[in-house]
Amino acid sequence: MSSSSVKPAGFAFLPMYDWPEVRSETDRFWSLLREALRDHGLAAPARLERGRELLPAWRDPALLIGQTCGLPLVRHLAEAVCVLGSPDYGLDGCPPGHYRSVVVVPQGSAAATLADLKGARLAYNHSGSQSGEGALRHLLAPLAKGRALFSGVIETGSHRAALQAVAGGQADAATLDAVSFRLAQAHEPAARKVRVLLETPPTPGLPLITARANHAWVPVLRRAVVAAIEAATSDLRAALSLRGFVAFDVQDYAVIAERDRQAAALGYPVLA
């Protein structure tokens, strides 16, 4: 199909759930998606790129297909990319294509509500993450009333490291997205040492995107994603929690932008 393809390959970047334990499955999925793209007339790179800095990669005009996070999308990327939609990960209590965060505490913690975390040490992946920071900040803002709730906030660099910090006693609670927690339950021993305290309200899931220059190809890219998920074997779908795909536009992520504005208006612009 490459000789009849009408779009340069660019690069592909799917970093959000690319845990080492499922890296081979992520590569298998990319092979299916690459073939589906080629079947739809789009040349696609042979391999996924890894190790690139996130924001520059998401903004790169050579991006053919990538996955980002909802908060960076509404804060930094809306003018630079087109949204394709989100995979449906089949999360309980979430509409198709949506996800949420979970707040975890040690198994022996007496905390029963978010208010019980006053004075606790919180771990999260990084500032600007919807699942690590934004979703929880939306719940905290009216509770904290502009005052710091936690005695300390630890930015760990990843959801997995945040969970490990709780299990290891370096933090009293952590916030991470529900798909990452599912991966942790399958692959991270520290997950057995924590329990879920609460779940945040659902929002549209981590969006698949393409560079703004590819706007004319959005329908084709969406069809290719659907075809790749349908072609995946049952074991591959299970490993990556792939249940389907829901097409979204950037406007569907306005709920994240609005919650971000509400938290800032209540004097809670960052986790504290």
PDB file of N, CA, C and O in Angstrom, residues 205-261:
ATOM      1  N   GLY A 205     -11.434  10.432  27.995  1.00  0.00           N
ATOM      2  CA  GLY A 205     -10.146   9.806  28.254  1.00  0.00           C
ATOM      3  C   GLY A 205      -8.994  10.462  27.537  1.00  0.00           C
ATOM      4  O   GLY A 205      -9.145  11.447  26.798  1.00  0.00           O
ATOM      5  N   LEU A 206      -7.810   9.903  27.755  1.00  0.00           N
ATOM      6  CA  LEU A 206      -6.599  10.480  27.186  1.00  0.00           C
ATOM      7  C   LEU A 206      -6.702  10.499  25.656  1.00  0.00           C
ATOM      8  O   LEU A 206      -6.820   9.450  25.014  1.00  0.00           O
ATOM      9  N   PRO A 207      -6.658  11.701  25.062  1.00  0.00           N
ATOM     10  CA  PRO A 207      -6.991  11.808  23.641  1.00  0.00           C
ATOM     11  C   PRO A 207      -5.871  11.368  22.706  1.00  0.00           C
ATOM     12  O   PRO A 207      -4.693  11.685  22.922  1.00  0.00           O
ATOM     13  N   LEU A 208      -6.253  10.655  21.674  1.00  0.00           N
ATOM     14  CA  LEU A 208      -5.382  10.460  20.522  1.00  0.00           C
ATOM     15  C   LEU A 208      -5.447  11.726  19.683  1.00  0.00           C
ATOM     16  O   LEU A 208      -6.528  12.286  19.469  1.00  0.00           O
ATOM     17  N   ILE A 209      -4.280  12.175  19.211  1.00  0.00           N
ATOM     18  CA  ILE A 209      -4.197  13.436  18.489  1.00  0.00           C
ATOM     19  C   ILE A 209      -3.358  13.271  17.228  1.00  0.00           C
ATOM     20  O   ILE A 209      -2.611  12.297  17.079  1.00  0.00           O
ATOM     21  N   THR A 210      -3.473  14.256  16.346  1.00  0.00           N
ATOM     22  CA  THR A 210      -2.602  14.382  15.186  1.00  0.00           C
ATOM     23  C   THR A 210      -2.286  15.859  14.998  1.00  0.00           C
ATOM     24  O   THR A 210      -2.999  16.725  15.519  1.00  0.00           O
ATOM     25  N   ALA A 211      -1.212  16.153  14.289  1.00  0.00           N
ATOM     26  CA  ALA A 211      -0.831  17.542  14.063  1.00  0.00           C
ATOM     27  C   ALA A 211      -1.935  18.281  13.313  1.00  0.00           C
ATOM     28  O   ALA A 211      -2.661  17.700  12.492  1.00  0.00           O
ATOM     29  N   ARG A 212      -2.067  19.566  13.592  1.00  0.00           N
ATOM     30  CA  ARG A 212      -3.107  20.385  12.972  1.00  0.00           C
ATOM     31  C   ARG A 212      -3.047  20.318  11.447  1.00  0.00           C
ATOM     32  O   ARG A 212      -4.087  20.352  10.776  1.00  0.00           O
ATOM     33  N   ALA A 213      -1.855  20.165  10.902  1.00  0.00           N
ATOM     34  CA  ALA A 213      -1.713  20.103   9.442  1.00  0.00           C
ATOM     35  C   ALA A 213      -2.418  18.894   8.847  1.00  0.00           C
ATOM     36  O   ALA A 213      -2.715  18.871   7.646  1.00  0.00           O
ATOM     37  N   ASN A 214      -2.735  17.895   9.665  1.00  0.00           N
ATOM     38  CA  ASN A 214      -3.394  16.680   9.183  1.00  0.00           C
ATOM     39  C   ASN A 214      -4.914  16.734   9.341  1.00  0.00           C
ATOM     40  O   ASN A 214      -5.577  15.697   9.297  1.00  0.00           O
ATOM     41  N   HIS A 215      -5.474  17.922   9.495  1.00  0.00           N
ATOM     42  CA  HIS A 215      -6.907  18.026   9.810  1.00  0.00           C
ATOM     43  C   HIS A 215      -7.785  17.319   8.783  1.00  0.00           C
ATOM     44  O   HIS A 215      -8.838  16.766   9.128  1.00  0.00           O
ATOM     45  N   ALA A 216      -7.372  17.346   7.526  1.00  0.00           N
ATOM     46  CA  ALA A 216      -8.197  16.709   6.495  1.00  0.00           C
ATOM     47  C   ALA A 216      -8.230  15.192   6.641  1.00  0.00           C
ATOM     48  O   ALA A 216      -9.137  14.534   6.102  1.00  0.00           O
ATOM     49  N   TRP A 217      -7.269  14.625   7.380  1.00  0.00           N
ATOM     50  CA  TRP A 217      -7.160  13.174   7.497  1.00  0.00           C
ATOM     51  C   TRP A 217      -7.786  12.629   8.776  1.00  0.00           C
ATOM     52  O   TRP A 217      -7.735  11.420   9.028  1.00  0.00           O
ATOM     53  N   VAL A 218      -8.392  13.497   9.579  1.00  0.00           N
ATOM     54  CA  VAL A 218      -8.957  13.041  10.847  1.00  0.00           C
ATOM     55  C   VAL A 218      -9.956  11.887  10.670  1.00  0.00           C
ATOM     56  O   VAL A 218      -9.878  10.884  11.380  1.00  0.00           O
ATOM     57  N   PRO A 219     -10.927  11.967   9.738  1.00  0.00           N
ATOM     58  CA  PRO A 219     -11.855  10.834   9.579  1.00  0.00           C
ATOM     59  C   PRO A 219     -11.148   9.528   9.230  1.00  0.00           C
ATOM     60  O   PRO A 219     -11.532   8.453   9.719  1.00  0.00           O
ATOM     61  N   VAL A 220     -10.114   9.611   8.397  1.00  0.00           N
ATOM     62  CA  VAL A 220      -9.373   8.410   8.017  1.00  0.00           C
ATOM     63  C   VAL A 220      -8.596   7.861   9.204  1.00  0.00           C
ATOM     64  O   VAL A 220      -8.569   6.642   9.444  1.00  0.00           O
ATOM     65  N   LEU A 221      -7.970   8.747   9.964  1.00  0.00           N
ATOM     66  CA  LEU A 221      -7.228   8.302  11.141  1.00  0.00           C
ATOM     67  C   LEU A 221      -8.154   7.626  12.148  1.00  0.00           C
ATOM     68  O   LEU A 221      -7.799   6.594  12.746  1.00  0.00           O
ATOM     69  N   ARG A 222      -9.346   8.188  12.326  1.00  0.00           N
ATOM     70  CA  ARG A 222     -10.304   7.562  13.253  1.00  0.00           C
ATOM     71  C   ARG A 222     -10.705   6.176  12.771  1.00  0.00           C
ATOM     72  O   ARG A 222     -10.781   5.232  13.567  1.00  0.00           O
ATOM     73  N   ARG A 223     -10.964   6.033  11.485  1.00  0.00           N
ATOM     74  CA  ARG A 223     -11.348   4.713  10.961  1.00  0.00           C
ATOM     75  C   ARG A 223     -10.223   3.706  11.141  1.00  0.00           C
ATOM     76  O   ARG A 223     -10.468   2.525  11.431  1.00  0.00           O
ATOM     77  N   ALA A 224      -8.982   4.163  10.978  1.00  0.00           N
ATOM     78  CA  ALA A 224      -7.844   3.259  11.137  1.00  0.00           C
ATOM     79  C   ALA A 224      -7.719   2.787  12.580  1.00  0.00           C
ATOM     80  O   ALA A 224      -7.418   1.616  12.844  1.00  0.00           O
ATOM     81  N   VAL A 225      -7.938   3.678  13.540  1.00  0.00           N
ATOM     82  CA  VAL A 225      -7.878   3.280  14.957  1.00  0.00           C
ATOM     83  C   VAL A 225      -8.940   2.227  15.255  1.00  0.00           C
ATOM     84  O   VAL A 225      -8.676   1.217  15.916  1.00  0.00           O
ATOM     85  N   VAL A 226     -10.149   2.464  14.779  1.00  0.00           N
ATOM     86  CA  VAL A 226     -11.229   1.497  14.981  1.00  0.00           C
ATOM     87  C   VAL A 226     -10.849   0.148  14.377  1.00  0.00           C
ATOM     88  O   VAL A 226     -11.030  -0.911  15.004  1.00  0.00           O
ATOM     89  N   ALA A 227     -10.305   0.168  13.165  1.00  0.00           N
ATOM     90  CA  ALA A 227      -9.941  -1.077  12.488  1.00  0.00           C
ATOM     91  C   ALA A 227      -8.855  -1.819  13.258  1.00  0.00           C
ATOM     92  O   ALA A 227      -8.884  -3.050  13.364  1.00  0.00           O
ATOM     93  N   ALA A 228      -7.889  -1.094  13.803  1.00  0.00           N
ATOM     94  CA  ALA A 228      -6.799  -1.729  14.533  1.00  0.00           C
ATOM     95  C   ALA A 228      -7.309  -2.392  15.811  1.00  0.00           C
ATOM     96  O   ALA A 228      -6.898  -3.512  16.150  1.00  0.00           O
ATOM     97  N   ILE A 229      -8.196  -1.707  16.525  1.00  0.00           N
ATOM     98  CA  ILE A 229      -8.734  -2.293  17.756  1.00  0.00           C
ATOM     99  C   ILE A 229      -9.574  -3.523  17.423  1.00  0.00           C
ATOM    100  O   ILE A 229      -9.500  -4.542  18.120  1.00  0.00           O
ATOM    101  N   GLU A 230     -10.348  -3.443  16.359  1.00  0.00           N
ATOM    102  CA  GLU A 230     -11.154  -4.599  15.967  1.00  0.00           C
ATOM    103  C   GLU A 230     -10.283  -5.774  15.536  1.00  0.00           C
ATOM    104  O   GLU A 230     -10.671  -6.934  15.721  1.00  0.00           O
ATOM    105  N   ALA A 231      -9.107  -5.489  14.985  1.00  0.00           N
ATOM    106  CA  ALA A 231      -8.219  -6.555  14.519  1.00  0.00           C
ATOM    107  C   ALA A 231      -7.396  -7.162  15.645  1.00  0.00           C
ATOM    108  O   ALA A 231      -6.784  -8.225  15.467  1.00  0.00           O
ATOM    109  N   ALA A 232      -7.347  -6.520  16.801  1.00  0.00           N
ATOM    110  CA  ALA A 232      -6.531  -7.008  17.913  1.00  0.00           C
ATOM    111  C   ALA A 232      -7.071  -8.326  18.451  1.00  0.00           C
ATOM    112  O   ALA A 232      -8.286  -8.524  18.554  1.00  0.00           O
ATOM    113  N   THR A 233      -6.180  -9.204  18.823  1.00  0.00           N
ATOM    114  CA  THR A 233      -6.577 -10.467  19.432  1.00  0.00           C
ATOM    115  C   THR A 233      -7.100 -10.215  20.845  1.00  0.00           C
ATOM    116  O   THR A 233      -6.849  -9.173  21.446  1.00  0.00           O
ATOM    117  N   SER A 234      -7.805 -11.177  21.390  1.00  0.00           N
ATOM    118  CA  SER A 234      -8.394 -11.006  22.716  1.00  0.00           C
ATOM    119  C   SER A 234      -7.326 -10.802  23.780  1.00  0.00           C
ATOM    120  O   SER A 234      -7.516 -10.010  24.717  1.00  0.00           O
ATOM    121  N   ASP A 235      -6.187 -11.489  23.652  1.00  0.00           N
ATOM    122  CA  ASP A 235      -5.135 -11.310  24.655  1.00  0.00           C
ATOM    123  C   ASP A 235      -4.509  -9.933  24.568  1.00  0.00           C
ATOM    124  O   ASP A 235      -4.153  -9.334  25.595  1.00  0.00           O
ATOM    125  N   LEU A 236      -4.391  -9.397  23.367  1.00  0.00           N
ATOM    126  CA  LEU A 236      -3.843  -8.054  23.197  1.00  0.00           C
ATOM    127  C   LEU A 236      -4.803  -7.014  23.756  1.00  0.00           C
ATOM    128  O   LEU A 236      -4.394  -6.083  24.472  1.00  0.00           O
ATOM    129  N   ARG A 237      -6.078  -7.174  23.467  1.00  0.00           N
ATOM    130  CA  ARG A 237      -7.066  -6.245  24.024  1.00  0.00           C
ATOM    131  C   ARG A 237      -7.045  -6.290  25.544  1.00  0.00           C
ATOM    132  O   ARG A 237      -7.145  -5.255  26.210  1.00  0.00           O
ATOM    133  N   ALA A 238      -6.944  -7.476  26.115  1.00  0.00           N
ATOM    134  CA  ALA A 238      -6.933  -7.600  27.575  1.00  0.00           C
ATOM    135  C   ALA A 238      -5.706  -6.938  28.177  1.00  0.00           C
ATOM    136  O   ALA A 238      -5.796  -6.242  29.192  1.00  0.00           O
ATOM    137  N   ALA A 239      -4.559  -7.140  27.564  1.00  0.00           N
ATOM    138  CA  ALA A 239      -3.318  -6.584  28.105  1.00  0.00           C
ATOM    139  C   ALA A 239      -3.335  -5.069  28.119  1.00  0.00           C
ATOM    140  O   ALA A 239      -2.798  -4.432  29.038  1.00  0.00           O
ATOM    141  N   LEU A 240      -3.957  -4.464  27.094  1.00  0.00           N
ATOM    142  CA  LEU A 240      -3.985  -3.006  26.971  1.00  0.00           C
ATOM    143  C   LEU A 240      -5.327  -2.414  27.366  1.00  0.00           C
ATOM    144  O   LEU A 240      -5.533  -1.200  27.224  1.00  0.00           O
ATOM    145  N   SER A 241      -6.246  -3.236  27.849  1.00  0.00           N
ATOM    146  CA  SER A 241      -7.595  -2.792  28.260  1.00  0.00           C
ATOM    147  C   SER A 241      -8.350  -2.116  27.120  1.00  0.00           C
ATOM    148  O   SER A 241      -9.142  -1.195  27.350  1.00  0.00           O
ATOM    149  N   LEU A 242      -8.142  -2.557  25.907  1.00  0.00           N
ATOM    150  CA  LEU A 242      -8.794  -1.938  24.761  1.00  0.00           C
ATOM    151  C   LEU A 242     -10.167  -2.558  24.539  1.00  0.00           C
ATOM    152  O   LEU A 242     -10.281  -3.739  24.238  1.00  0.00           O
ATOM    153  N   ARG A 243     -11.216  -1.741  24.677  1.00  0.00           N
ATOM    154  CA  ARG A 243     -12.579  -2.215  24.467  1.00  0.00           C
ATOM    155  C   ARG A 243     -13.211  -1.606  23.220  1.00  0.00           C
ATOM    156  O   ARG A 243     -14.225  -2.107  22.739  1.00  0.00           O
ATOM    157  N   GLY A 244     -12.657  -0.525  22.715  1.00  0.00           N
ATOM    158  CA  GLY A 244     -13.233   0.158  21.564  1.00  0.00           C
ATOM    159  C   GLY A 244     -12.629   1.539  21.423  1.00  0.00           C
ATOM    160  O   GLY A 244     -11.549   1.818  21.969  1.00  0.00           O
ATOM    161  N   PHE A 245     -13.313   2.390  20.701  1.00  0.00           N
ATOM    162  CA  PHE A 245     -12.827   3.745  20.445  1.00  0.00           C
ATOM    163  C   PHE A 245     -14.029   4.671  20.338  1.00  0.00           C
ATOM    164  O   PHE A 245     -15.060   4.309  19.763  1.00  0.00           O
ATOM    165  N   VAL A 246     -13.899   5.862  20.922  1.00  0.00           N
ATOM    166  CA  VAL A 246     -14.952   6.869  20.859  1.00  0.00           C
ATOM    167  C   VAL A 246     -14.366   8.133  20.250  1.00  0.00           C
ATOM    168  O   VAL A 246     -13.364   8.665  20.739  1.00  0.00           O
ATOM    169  N   ALA A 247     -14.963   8.610  19.162  1.00  0.00           N
ATOM    170  CA  ALA A 247     -14.498   9.841  18.522  1.00  0.00           C
ATOM    171  C   ALA A 247     -14.890  11.043  19.375  1.00  0.00           C
ATOM    172  O   ALA A 247     -16.039  11.184  19.782  1.00  0.00           O
ATOM    173  N   PHE A 248     -13.908  11.889  19.656  1.00  0.00           N
ATOM    174  CA  PHE A 248     -14.130  13.144  20.355  1.00  0.00           C
ATOM    175  C   PHE A 248     -13.490  14.267  19.559  1.00  0.00           C
ATOM    176  O   PHE A 248     -12.525  14.049  18.808  1.00  0.00           O
ATOM    177  N   ASP A 249     -13.993  15.472  19.749  1.00  0.00           N
ATOM    178  CA  ASP A 249     -13.349  16.689  19.264  1.00  0.00           C
ATOM    179  C   ASP A 249     -12.801  17.446  20.461  1.00  0.00           C
ATOM    180  O   ASP A 249     -13.121  17.138  21.617  1.00  0.00           O
ATOM    181  N   VAL A 250     -12.004  18.472  20.198  1.00  0.00           N
ATOM    182  CA  VAL A 250     -11.408  19.220  21.304  1.00  0.00           C
ATOM    183  C   VAL A 250     -12.482  19.827  22.197  1.00  0.00           C
ATOM    184  O   VAL A 250     -12.295  19.960  23.421  1.00  0.00           O
ATOM    185  N   GLN A 251     -13.651  20.160  21.636  1.00  0.00           N
ATOM    186  CA  GLN A 251     -14.723  20.758  22.442  1.00  0.00           C
ATOM    187  C   GLN A 251     -15.218  19.805  23.531  1.00  0.00           C
ATOM    188  O   GLN A 251     -15.730  20.248  24.564  1.00  0.00           O
ATOM    189  N   ASP A 252     -15.073  18.501  23.305  1.00  0.00           N
ATOM    190  CA  ASP A 252     -15.516  17.539  24.307  1.00  0.00           C
ATOM    191  C   ASP A 252     -14.675  17.603  25.580  1.00  0.00           C
ATOM    192  O   ASP A 252     -15.108  17.114  26.632  1.00  0.00           O
ATOM    193  N   TYR A 253     -13.483  18.201  25.477  1.00  0.00           N
ATOM    194  CA  TYR A 253     -12.601  18.324  26.633  1.00  0.00           C
ATOM    195  C   TYR A 253     -12.775  19.655  27.353  1.00  0.00           C
ATOM    196  O   TYR A 253     -12.029  19.954  28.301  1.00  0.00           O
ATOM    197  N   ALA A 254     -13.780  20.426  26.959  1.00  0.00           N
ATOM    198  CA  ALA A 254     -14.042  21.698  27.632  1.00  0.00           C
ATOM    199  C   ALA A 254     -14.370  21.500  29.105  1.00  0.00           C
ATOM    200  O   ALA A 254     -14.134  22.398  29.919  1.00  0.00           O
ATOM    201  N   VAL A 255     -14.913  20.343  29.473  1.00  0.00           N
ATOM    202  CA  VAL A 255     -15.216  20.075  30.881  1.00  0.00           C
ATOM    203  C   VAL A 255     -13.947  20.139  31.718  1.00  0.00           C
ATOM    204  O   VAL A 255     -13.974  20.609  32.875  1.00  0.00           O
ATOM    205  N   ILE A 256     -12.826  19.696  31.172  1.00  0.00           N
ATOM    206  CA  ILE A 256     -11.558  19.757  31.903  1.00  0.00           C
ATOM    207  C   ILE A 256     -11.107  21.199  32.050  1.00  0.00           C
ATOM    208  O   ILE A 256     -10.666  21.623  33.132  1.00  0.00           O
ATOM    209  N   ALA A 257     -11.221  21.974  30.983  1.00  0.00           N
ATOM    210  CA  ALA A 257     -10.844  23.389  31.056  1.00  0.00           C
ATOM    211  C   ALA A 257     -11.706  24.136  32.063  1.00  0.00           C
ATOM    212  O   ALA A 257     -11.203  24.976  32.823  1.00  0.00           O
ATOM    213  N   GLU A 258     -12.994  23.832  32.100  1.00  0.00           N
ATOM    214  CA  GLU A 258     -13.887  24.522  33.019  1.00  0.00           C
ATOM    215  C   GLU A 258     -13.554  24.164  34.467  1.00  0.00           C
ATOM    216  O   GLU A 258     -13.542  25.047  35.343  1.00  0.00           O
ATOM    217  N   ARG A 259     -13.281  22.909  34.746  1.00  0.00           N
ATOM    218  CA  ARG A 259     -12.923  22.523  36.113  1.00  0.00           C
ATOM    219  C   ARG A 259     -11.595  23.139  36.517  1.00  0.00           C
ATOM    220  O   ARG A 259     -11.400  23.510  37.690  1.00  0.00           O
ATOM    221  N   ASP A 260     -10.678  23.276  35.577  1.00  0.00           N
ATOM    222  CA  ASP A 260      -9.407  23.931  35.835  1.00  0.00           C
ATOM    223  C   ASP A 260      -9.631  25.395  36.215  1.00  0.00           C
ATOM    224  O   ASP A 260      -9.038  25.904  37.178  1.00  0.00           O
ATOM    225  N   ARG A 261     -10.509  26.069  35.488  1.00  0.00           N
ATOM    226  CA  ARG A 261     -10.816  27.474  35.790  1.00  0.00           C
ATOM    227  C   ARG A 261     -11.515  27.603  37.146  1.00  0.00           C
ATOM    228  O   ARG A 261     -11.226  28.520  37.918  1.00  0.00           O
TER     229      ARG A 261
END
